[in-house]
Amino acid sequence: MEDPSSRTAHDGPPGQVARGGSKSGGPAAHGGPPGQAARGGSNSGGPAAHGGPPGQAARGGSDSETDVTREIKTHFRVCRFIMESGVKLGMRSVPVATACELYHRFFECVSLRVYEPYLVAMSCVYLAGKVEEQHLRTRDIINVSHRYFHNASAPLECDREFWELRDSVVQCELLILRQLDFHVSFRHPHKYLLHYLMSVKALVNRHAWTRTPVAETAWALLRDCYHGVMCIHHAPQHIAIATLYLALNSYGVEMPVGEREWWQVLCEDVTKEDINAVISDLLQLYDMEAKCV
Amino acid sequence: MDRDLLRQCLTHHGESLFNTLQCEQTENPDFQAVASDLAKATYERRGAGEGCSLVEQFIARKADILFCPTWRTAVPREDELEDEEPYAIMPPAELFMEVPFEERRAMLYRDLERGDAVVGRINNIREYGFFLTLLCAAGGLRRDIEDLELSALCHIKEIPSTGSHDDPLSYYQIGDLIRGGVKDLDRYQEKITVSLLPASLCPRLAHIKLGVVAREELPKHYSRGLRVANDTRETYERILRGCHGYHNPSVVEYLLGRAGVSDDRPPSLMRGLQSKHFHEEDFATVIRKKQSASWALKCVRSGVDHFKHGRHVEAMNEYNKALEIDTNNVEALVARGALYANKGGMMKAISDFELGLETCPDHRNAKKYLCQTLVERGKQLQEQEKFVTAEGLYRRALSLDDSYPEAQAALRRITDTIQKSIRLREEATAKETEKAKSGKTSAQKLRKILKDEKRMKKKRKRSSSSSSSSSSSSERPSLSPTSTTSSRRRSKKRRRKRGGSERGSQRRRRRSSKRSEEEEEEEEYPAPPNTSASFLYRQGFLGSGAGRGEGGEEGGEEEEEVVVDDRRISQLYSLSAASEDEGSEPRGGDGEGRRGRSFSSHGKGGRRRSGEGRRRSRGRSREEGRSSEEGRGRSREEGRRRSRGRSSEEGRSRGRSREEGRRRSRGRSSEEGRSSEEGRSSEEGRGRSREGPRAPPPSTSTSSSNGQGGVARPPQPAGGGAGKKGLPANLMDIFNKIAKFEKEKGAGPRK
């Protein structure tokens, strides 16, 4: 199975094969890798058909909604799925962020109709574990996902269904790799945020700082922002600054004022507008939660 | 809700936030509790834009999370590891921000605290101390203070003396860089005093060395700040990327730990991601565990299926597979234990059951099977005369299930056995002392003294082992009804199971019997001079509890030493002696009867022969003393079977032996002047020998297990000599003693 697909990938420019497939729109239309993905997609239809995950319902939702908002909602739900799985799998924040970014970047270039989003999400989690060197076992990913779709059900038996699911996840991982042109390692805001936190902390009285849960809030905001496509549309530094800004603002922490604001110092090219844009995107996600769940 | 935090927030955002909060948190009783309190304060309104109202709405909506006391989980870790730089140590941000001088100075006096470390340059030395111009903070606070014109005094009392009578100040010169701890801070007078005593630092900075420092030792944030000051093109981000620590692959984990934020239970402001919504049973490790158990159970089921159809190898494979999938799976352990028990591997079975019970202490089958196996094993041990161990096993079985009738019965029997043997022993000693009082020859008295000495030495050692060895001899009659039936049943069962090896064992039996015939032939010697020695030996084995004469007692002493030193070998030893006499004699307990029988079958040569045989068997026991449990078990079975087969013949010889034995013993006892005792013992021996063949022989009959070696083995003690090399030193010692004793005996009372 893997051999022919990888050969196709190597014969031509790998990215083009995948991308060409995605543009043609239908899984049946292209041979090689996308065909495999379609197989994977159909397999993943297994759990979807049984449990009726939220994604399916969303797609069949009311007509009044535009396609765009429907898609955003689906992505929100799938990202929620990735994050919940991440917690259950004991993933650190950075691998979860990578998984979400992989997911968003994948669906940036392909249509949601062609690929089963939850299968892609599972593969993204798996791939992110590899990228961020926190290797996860497919068995755990499948188990956690299975329980997510079939609430409180017994774990899967070691039978054909399990192995097919596993095959789908692995095949889909290859598809994602080709689709993203093997560019799977990203620069995340996490590192920036933590360094900014250290610098900002030094500006504030230490007792005031320990009293105020700025670090927790900023970290929570940063994690939450991966529900949407913000991670693609904003620079990681800007996201880090914005989450920190919002966290400080939420608690009314007074910062010393000089010729330049603290955020101007930490990141040269960030403007007040950038920060506001990130914050407004982020706050929209919180509104979205009420609509989606 | 954290009222102070909320107030701080409201002060910052103003009245509008309070109004929004009241709208959004109407249903939150926590907020209602603090609302009236907060409403009293007036908040001056700051400039609000559109973005601001959005933020206020967000704060208001998430206020129950943001201001919840449990939201603040961070326990910041404050270890300063400047040497390694696990993260990018950045110059103070206010350096880039260009905060006005006055504000920075005010901030410093606000935030600097006692116990912080600072670095300064000496600008003035007086007789009461020196003055520093502060350069930078070196721990606790990370600020840019170089240009704040801060002066600090280090008093002469705060300088550690070097022990000599010199003036401590003479070590310091103007311009030296000094690292010191902030000892005191007067915020109003703006006076700082520093100290060079380590006690002046707060505990988490205690590792910092105070005193003169070199320029290279200055903190990283200061040296990096100097670079910024000198080069206007340097930006925060450029320095950040240039830092070694920034590229540390685990910098995120490190800084998260320092900030005290948990990445296992990550914080989130999303309602659906609150940690209370995560159930333990949804986590990967829990599911995996459950799944492994279920997969393992499947294997166990198919294993049980195999087992029911008699495919034991396949069953074992399935069980092992199950245990591979899920180590310590109770069902698999119990099933495998049962299979082991069925195959006779009692110890393996017990360990499996025990392991199973460890993980699941209430597993019914594991408990039940363990009880049964323990009792079964206990019986095996009892047959091997390891009474104490057997008793322990019974007790363990009862501790698991105190109403298990078989264990209760077995324990009762074994305690009876042990107690009776102890009583008999006491009687015997009582008799001895009585006898000692009556008239004696001087030689006897001397011997008695010697013996007493020896006994004193060994008293403690002996008590357990000798009681067990003697108990069997005294206790058989009371045991007989149950033990015989059960053992017979068991042996039958075993034979069924071991059907495959039947032929081999038959062959071996034939061979061994042939050998014993040969031996009988070649050992028809005229009565040797040292008969008393051989008799003593025998006496020794027969157990010291019953029927001991003076010589016999001494022999018994020697034997007991062997028993004490290595019970297993001594068992083999005595057993092999027995088995050479009779081929398949139940050992120990009916030694008395055995003696009688051996006398009868070998006529005059018998005594000599048994002595001979013992010496040889000693060698053999050395050679084969390490024969595996398994082999022993097998040969035991064979011995039992053989003994059963022979029982009719035995009966005949028994009749004879009884007579013979009695006659002999009486003869001897009259010779040694203690006829009554001997008579009793032979009487006892008779009773025992009657039941001997029925009771299974408890441990190896070496003649059968080592049939081949036995035939090839040279019949004379030479073989024993060869075997001696493999013996532990203490045993060698004992044997030497025995030999010496033998010699002495031969020369002693007999003459």
PDB file of N, CA and C in Angstrom, chain A residues 87-88 92-93 137 139-140 143 147 156-158 187 191-192 195 199 201-203 205-207 210-211 216-217 223-224 237 249-251 254 256-257 259-260 265 283 287 289, chain B residues 8-9 12-13 58 61 66 71-74 78 88 94 96-98 103 111 113 116 143 236-237 241 246 253 263 266 268-269 271-272 281-284 288 291-292 294-295:
ATOM      1  N   VAL A  87      -5.427  16.587  25.625  1.00  0.00           N
ATOM      2  CA  VAL A  87      -5.403  16.501  27.085  1.00  0.00           C
ATOM      3  C   VAL A  87      -5.467  15.040  27.516  1.00  0.00           C
ATOM      4  N   LYS A  88      -6.359  14.287  26.881  1.00  0.00           N
ATOM      5  CA  LYS A  88      -6.533  12.891  27.276  1.00  0.00           C
ATOM      6  C   LYS A  88      -5.306  12.049  26.937  1.00  0.00           C
ATOM      7  N   ARG A  92       1.645  17.723  25.405  1.00  0.00           N
ATOM      8  CA  ARG A  92       2.008  19.061  25.864  1.00  0.00           C
ATOM      9  C   ARG A  92       1.352  20.093  24.938  1.00  0.00           C
ATOM     10  N   SER A  93       1.468  21.337  25.330  1.00  0.00           N
ATOM     11  CA  SER A  93       0.768  22.378  24.584  1.00  0.00           C
ATOM     12  C   SER A  93       1.321  22.556  23.175  1.00  0.00           C
ATOM     13  N   ARG A 137       1.128   6.863  20.453  1.00  0.00           N
ATOM     14  CA  ARG A 137       0.824   5.605  19.776  1.00  0.00           C
ATOM     15  C   ARG A 137      -0.526   5.719  19.095  1.00  0.00           C
ATOM     16  N   ARG A 139      -2.571   3.519  18.652  1.00  0.00           N
ATOM     17  CA  ARG A 139      -3.593   2.803  19.426  1.00  0.00           C
ATOM     18  C   ARG A 139      -4.277   3.736  20.417  1.00  0.00           C
ATOM     19  N   ASP A 140      -3.461   4.565  21.091  1.00  0.00           N
ATOM     20  CA  ASP A 140      -4.047   5.501  22.049  1.00  0.00           C
ATOM     21  C   ASP A 140      -4.913   6.532  21.349  1.00  0.00           C
ATOM     22  N   ASN A 143      -8.103   4.902  20.351  1.00  0.00           N
ATOM     23  CA  ASN A 143      -8.925   4.630  21.530  1.00  0.00           C
ATOM     24  C   ASN A 143      -9.622   5.887  22.026  1.00  0.00           C
ATOM     25  N   ARG A 147     -13.661   6.694  21.820  1.00  0.00           N
ATOM     26  CA  ARG A 147     -14.466   7.007  22.994  1.00  0.00           C
ATOM     27  C   ARG A 147     -15.110   8.379  22.862  1.00  0.00           C
ATOM     28  N   LEU A 156     -12.178  -0.514  21.793  1.00  0.00           N
ATOM     29  CA  LEU A 156     -12.241  -1.344  20.582  1.00  0.00           C
ATOM     30  C   LEU A 156     -11.590  -2.703  20.824  1.00  0.00           C
ATOM     31  N   GLU A 157     -12.149  -3.674  20.141  1.00  0.00           N
ATOM     32  CA  GLU A 157     -11.498  -4.981  20.144  1.00  0.00           C
ATOM     33  C   GLU A 157     -10.321  -4.949  19.175  1.00  0.00           C
ATOM     34  N   CYS A 158      -9.463  -5.908  19.351  1.00  0.00           N
ATOM     35  CA  CYS A 158      -8.304  -5.987  18.457  1.00  0.00           C
ATOM     36  C   CYS A 158      -8.727  -6.759  17.204  1.00  0.00           C
ATOM     37  N   ARG A 187       6.812  27.658  13.690  1.00  0.00           N
ATOM     38  CA  ARG A 187       7.274  28.480  14.810  1.00  0.00           C
ATOM     39  C   ARG A 187       6.038  28.921  15.588  1.00  0.00           C
ATOM     40  N   LYS A 191       7.006  29.895  22.769  1.00  0.00           N
ATOM     41  CA  LYS A 191       8.331  30.265  23.250  1.00  0.00           C
ATOM     42  C   LYS A 191       8.418  31.770  23.494  1.00  0.00           C
ATOM     43  N   TYR A 192       7.843  32.520  22.561  1.00  0.00           N
ATOM     44  CA  TYR A 192       7.860  33.982  22.710  1.00  0.00           C
ATOM     45  C   TYR A 192       7.100  34.395  23.951  1.00  0.00           C
ATOM     46  N   HIS A 195       8.980  33.884  27.168  1.00  0.00           N
ATOM     47  CA  HIS A 195      10.066  34.841  27.371  1.00  0.00           C
ATOM     48  C   HIS A 195       9.526  36.236  27.662  1.00  0.00           C
ATOM     49  N   SER A 199      10.107  38.754  30.976  1.00  0.00           N
ATOM     50  CA  SER A 199      10.525  40.161  30.937  1.00  0.00           C
ATOM     51  C   SER A 199       9.508  41.060  31.607  1.00  0.00           C
ATOM     52  N   LYS A 201       7.365  40.235  33.845  1.00  0.00           N
ATOM     53  CA  LYS A 201       7.343  39.952  35.275  1.00  0.00           C
ATOM     54  C   LYS A 201       8.364  40.821  36.011  1.00  0.00           C
ATOM     55  N   ALA A 202       9.527  41.018  35.356  1.00  0.00           N
ATOM     56  CA  ALA A 202      10.580  41.801  36.005  1.00  0.00           C
ATOM     57  C   ALA A 202      10.190  43.269  36.147  1.00  0.00           C
ATOM     58  N   LEU A 203       9.189  43.694  35.347  1.00  0.00           N
ATOM     59  CA  LEU A 203       8.767  45.095  35.412  1.00  0.00           C
ATOM     60  C   LEU A 203       7.759  45.337  36.518  1.00  0.00           C
ATOM     61  N   ASN A 205       6.009  44.606  40.318  1.00  0.00           N
ATOM     62  CA  ASN A 205       6.334  44.245  41.700  1.00  0.00           C
ATOM     63  C   ASN A 205       6.045  42.760  41.912  1.00  0.00           C
ATOM     64  N   ARG A 206       6.986  42.091  42.574  1.00  0.00           N
ATOM     65  CA  ARG A 206       6.876  40.624  42.622  1.00  0.00           C
ATOM     66  C   ARG A 206       5.648  40.147  43.391  1.00  0.00           C
ATOM     67  N   HIS A 207       5.223  40.915  44.368  1.00  0.00           N
ATOM     68  CA  HIS A 207       4.051  40.488  45.134  1.00  0.00           C
ATOM     69  C   HIS A 207       2.779  40.666  44.324  1.00  0.00           C
ATOM     70  N   THR A 210       2.662  37.709  41.880  1.00  0.00           N
ATOM     71  CA  THR A 210       2.211  36.410  42.392  1.00  0.00           C
ATOM     72  C   THR A 210       0.720  36.448  42.714  1.00  0.00           C
ATOM     73  N   ARG A 211       0.206  37.619  42.983  1.00  0.00           N
ATOM     74  CA  ARG A 211      -1.212  37.706  43.307  1.00  0.00           C
ATOM     75  C   ARG A 211      -2.071  37.553  42.057  1.00  0.00           C
ATOM     76  N   GLU A 216      -1.135  32.051  33.858  1.00  0.00           N
ATOM     77  CA  GLU A 216      -2.165  31.069  33.556  1.00  0.00           C
ATOM     78  C   GLU A 216      -3.115  31.584  32.480  1.00  0.00           C
ATOM     79  N   THR A 217      -3.531  32.833  32.649  1.00  0.00           N
ATOM     80  CA  THR A 217      -4.500  33.384  31.711  1.00  0.00           C
ATOM     81  C   THR A 217      -3.899  33.495  30.314  1.00  0.00           C
ATOM     82  N   ARG A 223      -3.561  28.859  24.174  1.00  0.00           N
ATOM     83  CA  ARG A 223      -4.056  27.531  23.791  1.00  0.00           C
ATOM     84  C   ARG A 223      -5.398  27.635  23.083  1.00  0.00           C
ATOM     85  N   ASP A 224      -6.238  28.511  23.604  1.00  0.00           N
ATOM     86  CA  ASP A 224      -7.584  28.611  23.043  1.00  0.00           C
ATOM     87  C   ASP A 224      -7.577  29.182  21.629  1.00  0.00           C
ATOM     88  N   GLN A 237       4.762  36.080  17.100  1.00  0.00           N
ATOM     89  CA  GLN A 237       5.088  37.105  18.090  1.00  0.00           C
ATOM     90  C   GLN A 237       3.862  37.957  18.412  1.00  0.00           C
ATOM     91  N   ASN A 249      -4.366  43.042  30.756  1.00  0.00           N
ATOM     92  CA  ASN A 249      -5.484  43.968  30.740  1.00  0.00           C
ATOM     93  C   ASN A 249      -6.649  43.433  31.571  1.00  0.00           C
ATOM     94  N   SER A 250      -6.822  42.124  31.496  1.00  0.00           N
ATOM     95  CA  SER A 250      -7.950  41.517  32.208  1.00  0.00           C
ATOM     96  C   SER A 250      -7.857  41.739  33.699  1.00  0.00           C
ATOM     97  N   TYR A 251      -6.650  41.813  34.188  1.00  0.00           N
ATOM     98  CA  TYR A 251      -6.486  41.984  35.624  1.00  0.00           C
ATOM     99  C   TYR A 251      -6.113  43.412  35.983  1.00  0.00           C
ATOM    100  N   GLU A 254      -0.935  47.374  36.057  1.00  0.00           N
ATOM    101  CA  GLU A 254      -0.367  48.626  35.560  1.00  0.00           C
ATOM    102  C   GLU A 254       1.091  48.416  35.190  1.00  0.00           C
ATOM    103  N   PRO A 256       4.762  50.051  33.779  1.00  0.00           N
ATOM    104  CA  PRO A 256       5.464  51.339  33.665  1.00  0.00           C
ATOM    105  C   PRO A 256       5.425  51.834  32.224  1.00  0.00           C
ATOM    106  N   VAL A 257       5.346  53.123  32.096  1.00  0.00           N
ATOM    107  CA  VAL A 257       5.253  53.697  30.756  1.00  0.00           C
ATOM    108  C   VAL A 257       6.492  54.535  30.487  1.00  0.00           C
ATOM    109  N   GLU A 259       9.100  55.870  26.938  1.00  0.00           N
ATOM    110  CA  GLU A 259       8.988  56.383  25.575  1.00  0.00           C
ATOM    111  C   GLU A 259       8.188  55.420  24.715  1.00  0.00           C
ATOM    112  N   ARG A 260       8.402  54.137  25.012  1.00  0.00           N
ATOM    113  CA  ARG A 260       7.706  53.109  24.230  1.00  0.00           C
ATOM    114  C   ARG A 260       6.958  52.183  25.193  1.00  0.00           C
ATOM    115  N   VAL A 265       8.444  47.200  22.709  1.00  0.00           N
ATOM    116  CA  VAL A 265       9.819  46.797  22.956  1.00  0.00           C
ATOM    117  C   VAL A 265      10.015  45.317  22.649  1.00  0.00           C
ATOM    118  N   LEU A 283     -11.440  36.806  20.715  1.00  0.00           N
ATOM    119  CA  LEU A 283     -12.706  36.938  21.437  1.00  0.00           C
ATOM    120  C   LEU A 283     -13.855  36.349  20.625  1.00  0.00           C
ATOM    121  N   ASP A 287     -16.918  33.569  21.526  1.00  0.00           N
ATOM    122  CA  ASP A 287     -18.333  33.662  21.165  1.00  0.00           C
ATOM    123  C   ASP A 287     -18.765  32.429  20.378  1.00  0.00           C
ATOM    124  N   GLU A 289     -17.785  29.506  20.665  1.00  0.00           N
ATOM    125  CA  GLU A 289     -17.997  28.318  21.495  1.00  0.00           C
ATOM    126  C   GLU A 289     -19.470  28.175  21.874  1.00  0.00           C
TER     127      GLU A 289
ATOM    128  N   GLN B   8      -8.882  45.455  41.635  1.00  0.00           N
ATOM    129  CA  GLN B   8      -7.750  45.944  40.842  1.00  0.00           C
ATOM    130  C   GLN B   8      -8.162  46.095  39.385  1.00  0.00           C
ATOM    131  N   CYS B   9      -8.903  45.119  38.921  1.00  0.00           N
ATOM    132  CA  CYS B   9      -9.349  45.130  37.531  1.00  0.00           C
ATOM    133  C   CYS B   9     -10.337  46.274  37.304  1.00  0.00           C
ATOM    134  N   HIS B  12      -8.843  49.588  37.059  1.00  0.00           N
ATOM    135  CA  HIS B  12      -8.201  49.804  35.761  1.00  0.00           C
ATOM    136  C   HIS B  12      -9.233  50.126  34.684  1.00  0.00           C
ATOM    137  N   HIS B  13     -10.352  49.411  34.698  1.00  0.00           N
ATOM    138  CA  HIS B  13     -11.287  49.526  33.580  1.00  0.00           C
ATOM    139  C   HIS B  13     -12.407  50.516  33.824  1.00  0.00           C
ATOM    140  N   PHE B  58     -15.581  40.600  27.381  1.00  0.00           N
ATOM    141  CA  PHE B  58     -14.889  39.311  27.587  1.00  0.00           C
ATOM    142  C   PHE B  58     -14.582  39.090  29.065  1.00  0.00           C
ATOM    143  N   ARG B  61     -17.704  38.273  30.931  1.00  0.00           N
ATOM    144  CA  ARG B  61     -18.247  36.933  30.676  1.00  0.00           C
ATOM    145  C   ARG B  61     -17.414  35.848  31.338  1.00  0.00           C
ATOM    146  N   LEU B  66     -11.844  33.855  35.498  1.00  0.00           N
ATOM    147  CA  LEU B  66     -10.646  34.683  35.673  1.00  0.00           C
ATOM    148  C   LEU B  66     -10.391  35.034  37.132  1.00  0.00           C
ATOM    149  N   TRP B  71      -8.298  29.408  39.875  1.00  0.00           N
ATOM    150  CA  TRP B  71      -7.692  29.659  38.565  1.00  0.00           C
ATOM    151  C   TRP B  71      -6.186  29.899  38.704  1.00  0.00           C
ATOM    152  N   ARG B  72      -5.822  30.507  39.810  1.00  0.00           N
ATOM    153  CA  ARG B  72      -4.401  30.777  40.015  1.00  0.00           C
ATOM    154  C   ARG B  72      -3.742  29.515  40.559  1.00  0.00           C
ATOM    155  N   THR B  73      -3.189  28.754  39.653  1.00  0.00           N
ATOM    156  CA  THR B  73      -2.590  27.485  40.044  1.00  0.00           C
ATOM    157  C   THR B  73      -1.088  27.585  40.154  1.00  0.00           C
ATOM    158  N   ALA B  74      -0.560  28.667  39.612  1.00  0.00           N
ATOM    159  CA  ALA B  74       0.890  28.735  39.451  1.00  0.00           C
ATOM    160  C   ALA B  74       1.606  28.786  40.794  1.00  0.00           C
ATOM    161  N   GLU B  78      11.577  29.566  41.636  1.00  0.00           N
ATOM    162  CA  GLU B  78      12.474  30.725  41.545  1.00  0.00           C
ATOM    163  C   GLU B  78      13.928  30.312  41.678  1.00  0.00           C
ATOM    164  N   ALA B  88      16.425  32.058  27.445  1.00  0.00           N
ATOM    165  CA  ALA B  88      17.122  33.295  27.085  1.00  0.00           C
ATOM    166  C   ALA B  88      16.982  34.305  28.203  1.00  0.00           C
ATOM    167  N   GLU B  94      12.884  47.625  30.628  1.00  0.00           N
ATOM    168  CA  GLU B  94      12.768  49.083  30.738  1.00  0.00           C
ATOM    169  C   GLU B  94      13.945  49.783  30.074  1.00  0.00           C
ATOM    170  N   PHE B  96      14.880  49.118  27.094  1.00  0.00           N
ATOM    171  CA  PHE B  96      14.400  49.430  25.741  1.00  0.00           C
ATOM    172  C   PHE B  96      13.269  50.456  25.790  1.00  0.00           C
ATOM    173  N   MET B  97      12.526  50.388  26.910  1.00  0.00           N
ATOM    174  CA  MET B  97      11.329  51.218  26.981  1.00  0.00           C
ATOM    175  C   MET B  97      11.660  52.676  27.242  1.00  0.00           C
ATOM    176  N   GLU B  98      12.868  52.885  27.741  1.00  0.00           N
ATOM    177  CA  GLU B  98      13.287  54.241  28.087  1.00  0.00           C
ATOM    178  C   GLU B  98      12.314  54.873  29.070  1.00  0.00           C
ATOM    179  N   GLU B 103      10.837  57.671  37.513  1.00  0.00           N
ATOM    180  CA  GLU B 103       9.923  56.543  37.681  1.00  0.00           C
ATOM    181  C   GLU B 103      10.690  55.271  37.990  1.00  0.00           C
ATOM    182  N   ASP B 111      10.405  48.136  44.758  1.00  0.00           N
ATOM    183  CA  ASP B 111      10.457  46.698  44.513  1.00  0.00           C
ATOM    184  C   ASP B 111      11.676  45.990  45.101  1.00  0.00           C
ATOM    185  N   GLU B 113      14.077  44.478  47.703  1.00  0.00           N
ATOM    186  CA  GLU B 113      13.737  43.937  49.013  1.00  0.00           C
ATOM    187  C   GLU B 113      14.958  43.408  49.725  1.00  0.00           C
ATOM    188  N   ASP B 116      17.725  40.490  48.554  1.00  0.00           N
ATOM    189  CA  ASP B 116      18.142  40.480  47.151  1.00  0.00           C
ATOM    190  C   ASP B 116      19.654  40.640  47.054  1.00  0.00           C
ATOM    191  N   ARG B 143      16.483  44.356  37.220  1.00  0.00           N
ATOM    192  CA  ARG B 143      16.205  45.721  36.762  1.00  0.00           C
ATOM    193  C   ARG B 143      17.492  46.356  36.268  1.00  0.00           C
ATOM    194  N   TYR B 236      15.087  43.824  21.144  1.00  0.00           N
ATOM    195  CA  TYR B 236      14.763  42.717  22.039  1.00  0.00           C
ATOM    196  C   TYR B 236      14.777  41.390  21.288  1.00  0.00           C
ATOM    197  N   GLU B 237      14.130  41.405  20.125  1.00  0.00           N
ATOM    198  CA  GLU B 237      14.002  40.147  19.395  1.00  0.00           C
ATOM    199  C   GLU B 237      15.346  39.641  18.888  1.00  0.00           C
ATOM    200  N   ARG B 241      16.845  35.987  19.881  1.00  0.00           N
ATOM    201  CA  ARG B 241      17.236  34.919  18.966  1.00  0.00           C
ATOM    202  C   ARG B 241      18.706  34.581  19.063  1.00  0.00           C
ATOM    203  N   TYR B 246      17.429  30.399  24.104  1.00  0.00           N
ATOM    204  CA  TYR B 246      16.223  30.471  23.296  1.00  0.00           C
ATOM    205  C   TYR B 246      16.071  29.227  22.435  1.00  0.00           C
ATOM    206  N   GLU B 253       9.055  23.795  28.202  1.00  0.00           N
ATOM    207  CA  GLU B 253       8.768  23.034  29.424  1.00  0.00           C
ATOM    208  C   GLU B 253       9.441  23.698  30.629  1.00  0.00           C
ATOM    209  N   ASP B 263       1.025  21.799  32.353  1.00  0.00           N
ATOM    210  CA  ASP B 263       0.743  21.430  30.970  1.00  0.00           C
ATOM    211  C   ASP B 263      -0.002  20.098  30.910  1.00  0.00           C
ATOM    212  N   PRO B 266      -3.985  21.562  31.365  1.00  0.00           N
ATOM    213  CA  PRO B 266      -3.746  22.930  30.887  1.00  0.00           C
ATOM    214  C   PRO B 266      -4.952  23.822  31.151  1.00  0.00           C
ATOM    215  N   SER B 268      -7.702  26.677  30.426  1.00  0.00           N
ATOM    216  CA  SER B 268      -8.407  27.156  29.249  1.00  0.00           C
ATOM    217  C   SER B 268      -9.565  28.017  29.697  1.00  0.00           C
ATOM    218  N   LEU B 269      -9.858  29.044  28.886  1.00  0.00           N
ATOM    219  CA  LEU B 269     -11.000  29.902  29.207  1.00  0.00           C
ATOM    220  C   LEU B 269     -12.243  29.447  28.461  1.00  0.00           C
ATOM    221  N   ARG B 271     -15.352  27.179  27.948  1.00  0.00           N
ATOM    222  CA  ARG B 271     -16.192  26.470  28.922  1.00  0.00           C
ATOM    223  C   ARG B 271     -16.064  24.956  28.772  1.00  0.00           C
ATOM    224  N   GLY B 272     -15.976  24.519  27.546  1.00  0.00           N
ATOM    225  CA  GLY B 272     -15.965  23.068  27.305  1.00  0.00           C
ATOM    226  C   GLY B 272     -14.633  22.417  27.640  1.00  0.00           C
ATOM    227  N   GLU B 281     -11.766   8.309  33.146  1.00  0.00           N
ATOM    228  CA  GLU B 281     -11.877   7.090  32.315  1.00  0.00           C
ATOM    229  C   GLU B 281     -11.770   7.370  30.825  1.00  0.00           C
ATOM    230  N   ASP B 282     -11.731   8.663  30.448  1.00  0.00           N
ATOM    231  CA  ASP B 282     -11.568   8.991  29.032  1.00  0.00           C
ATOM    232  C   ASP B 282     -10.093   9.133  28.649  1.00  0.00           C
ATOM    233  N   PHE B 283      -9.216   9.081  29.607  1.00  0.00           N
ATOM    234  CA  PHE B 283      -7.803   9.313  29.314  1.00  0.00           C
ATOM    235  C   PHE B 283      -7.190   8.068  28.668  1.00  0.00           C
ATOM    236  N   ALA B 284      -6.206   8.355  27.832  1.00  0.00           N
ATOM    237  CA  ALA B 284      -5.631   7.287  27.011  1.00  0.00           C
ATOM    238  C   ALA B 284      -5.106   6.135  27.853  1.00  0.00           C
ATOM    239  N   ARG B 288      -6.451   2.399  27.555  1.00  0.00           N
ATOM    240  CA  ARG B 288      -5.486   1.380  27.127  1.00  0.00           C
ATOM    241  C   ARG B 288      -5.454   0.231  28.132  1.00  0.00           C
ATOM    242  N   GLN B 291      -8.513  -1.756  27.717  1.00  0.00           N
ATOM    243  CA  GLN B 291      -8.477  -2.498  26.469  1.00  0.00           C
ATOM    244  C   GLN B 291      -7.520  -3.675  26.572  1.00  0.00           C
ATOM    245  N   SER B 292      -6.382  -3.441  27.168  1.00  0.00           N
ATOM    246  CA  SER B 292      -5.417  -4.531  27.332  1.00  0.00           C
ATOM    247  C   SER B 292      -6.039  -5.660  28.130  1.00  0.00           C
ATOM    248  N   SER B 294      -9.120  -6.379  28.338  1.00  0.00           N
ATOM    249  CA  SER B 294     -10.137  -7.080  27.550  1.00  0.00           C
ATOM    250  C   SER B 294      -9.480  -7.963  26.492  1.00  0.00           C
ATOM    251  N   TRP B 295      -8.426  -7.459  25.874  1.00  0.00           N
ATOM    252  CA  TRP B 295      -7.721  -8.282  24.879  1.00  0.00           C
ATOM    253  C   TRP B 295      -7.099  -9.504  25.549  1.00  0.00           C
TER     254      TRP B 295
END
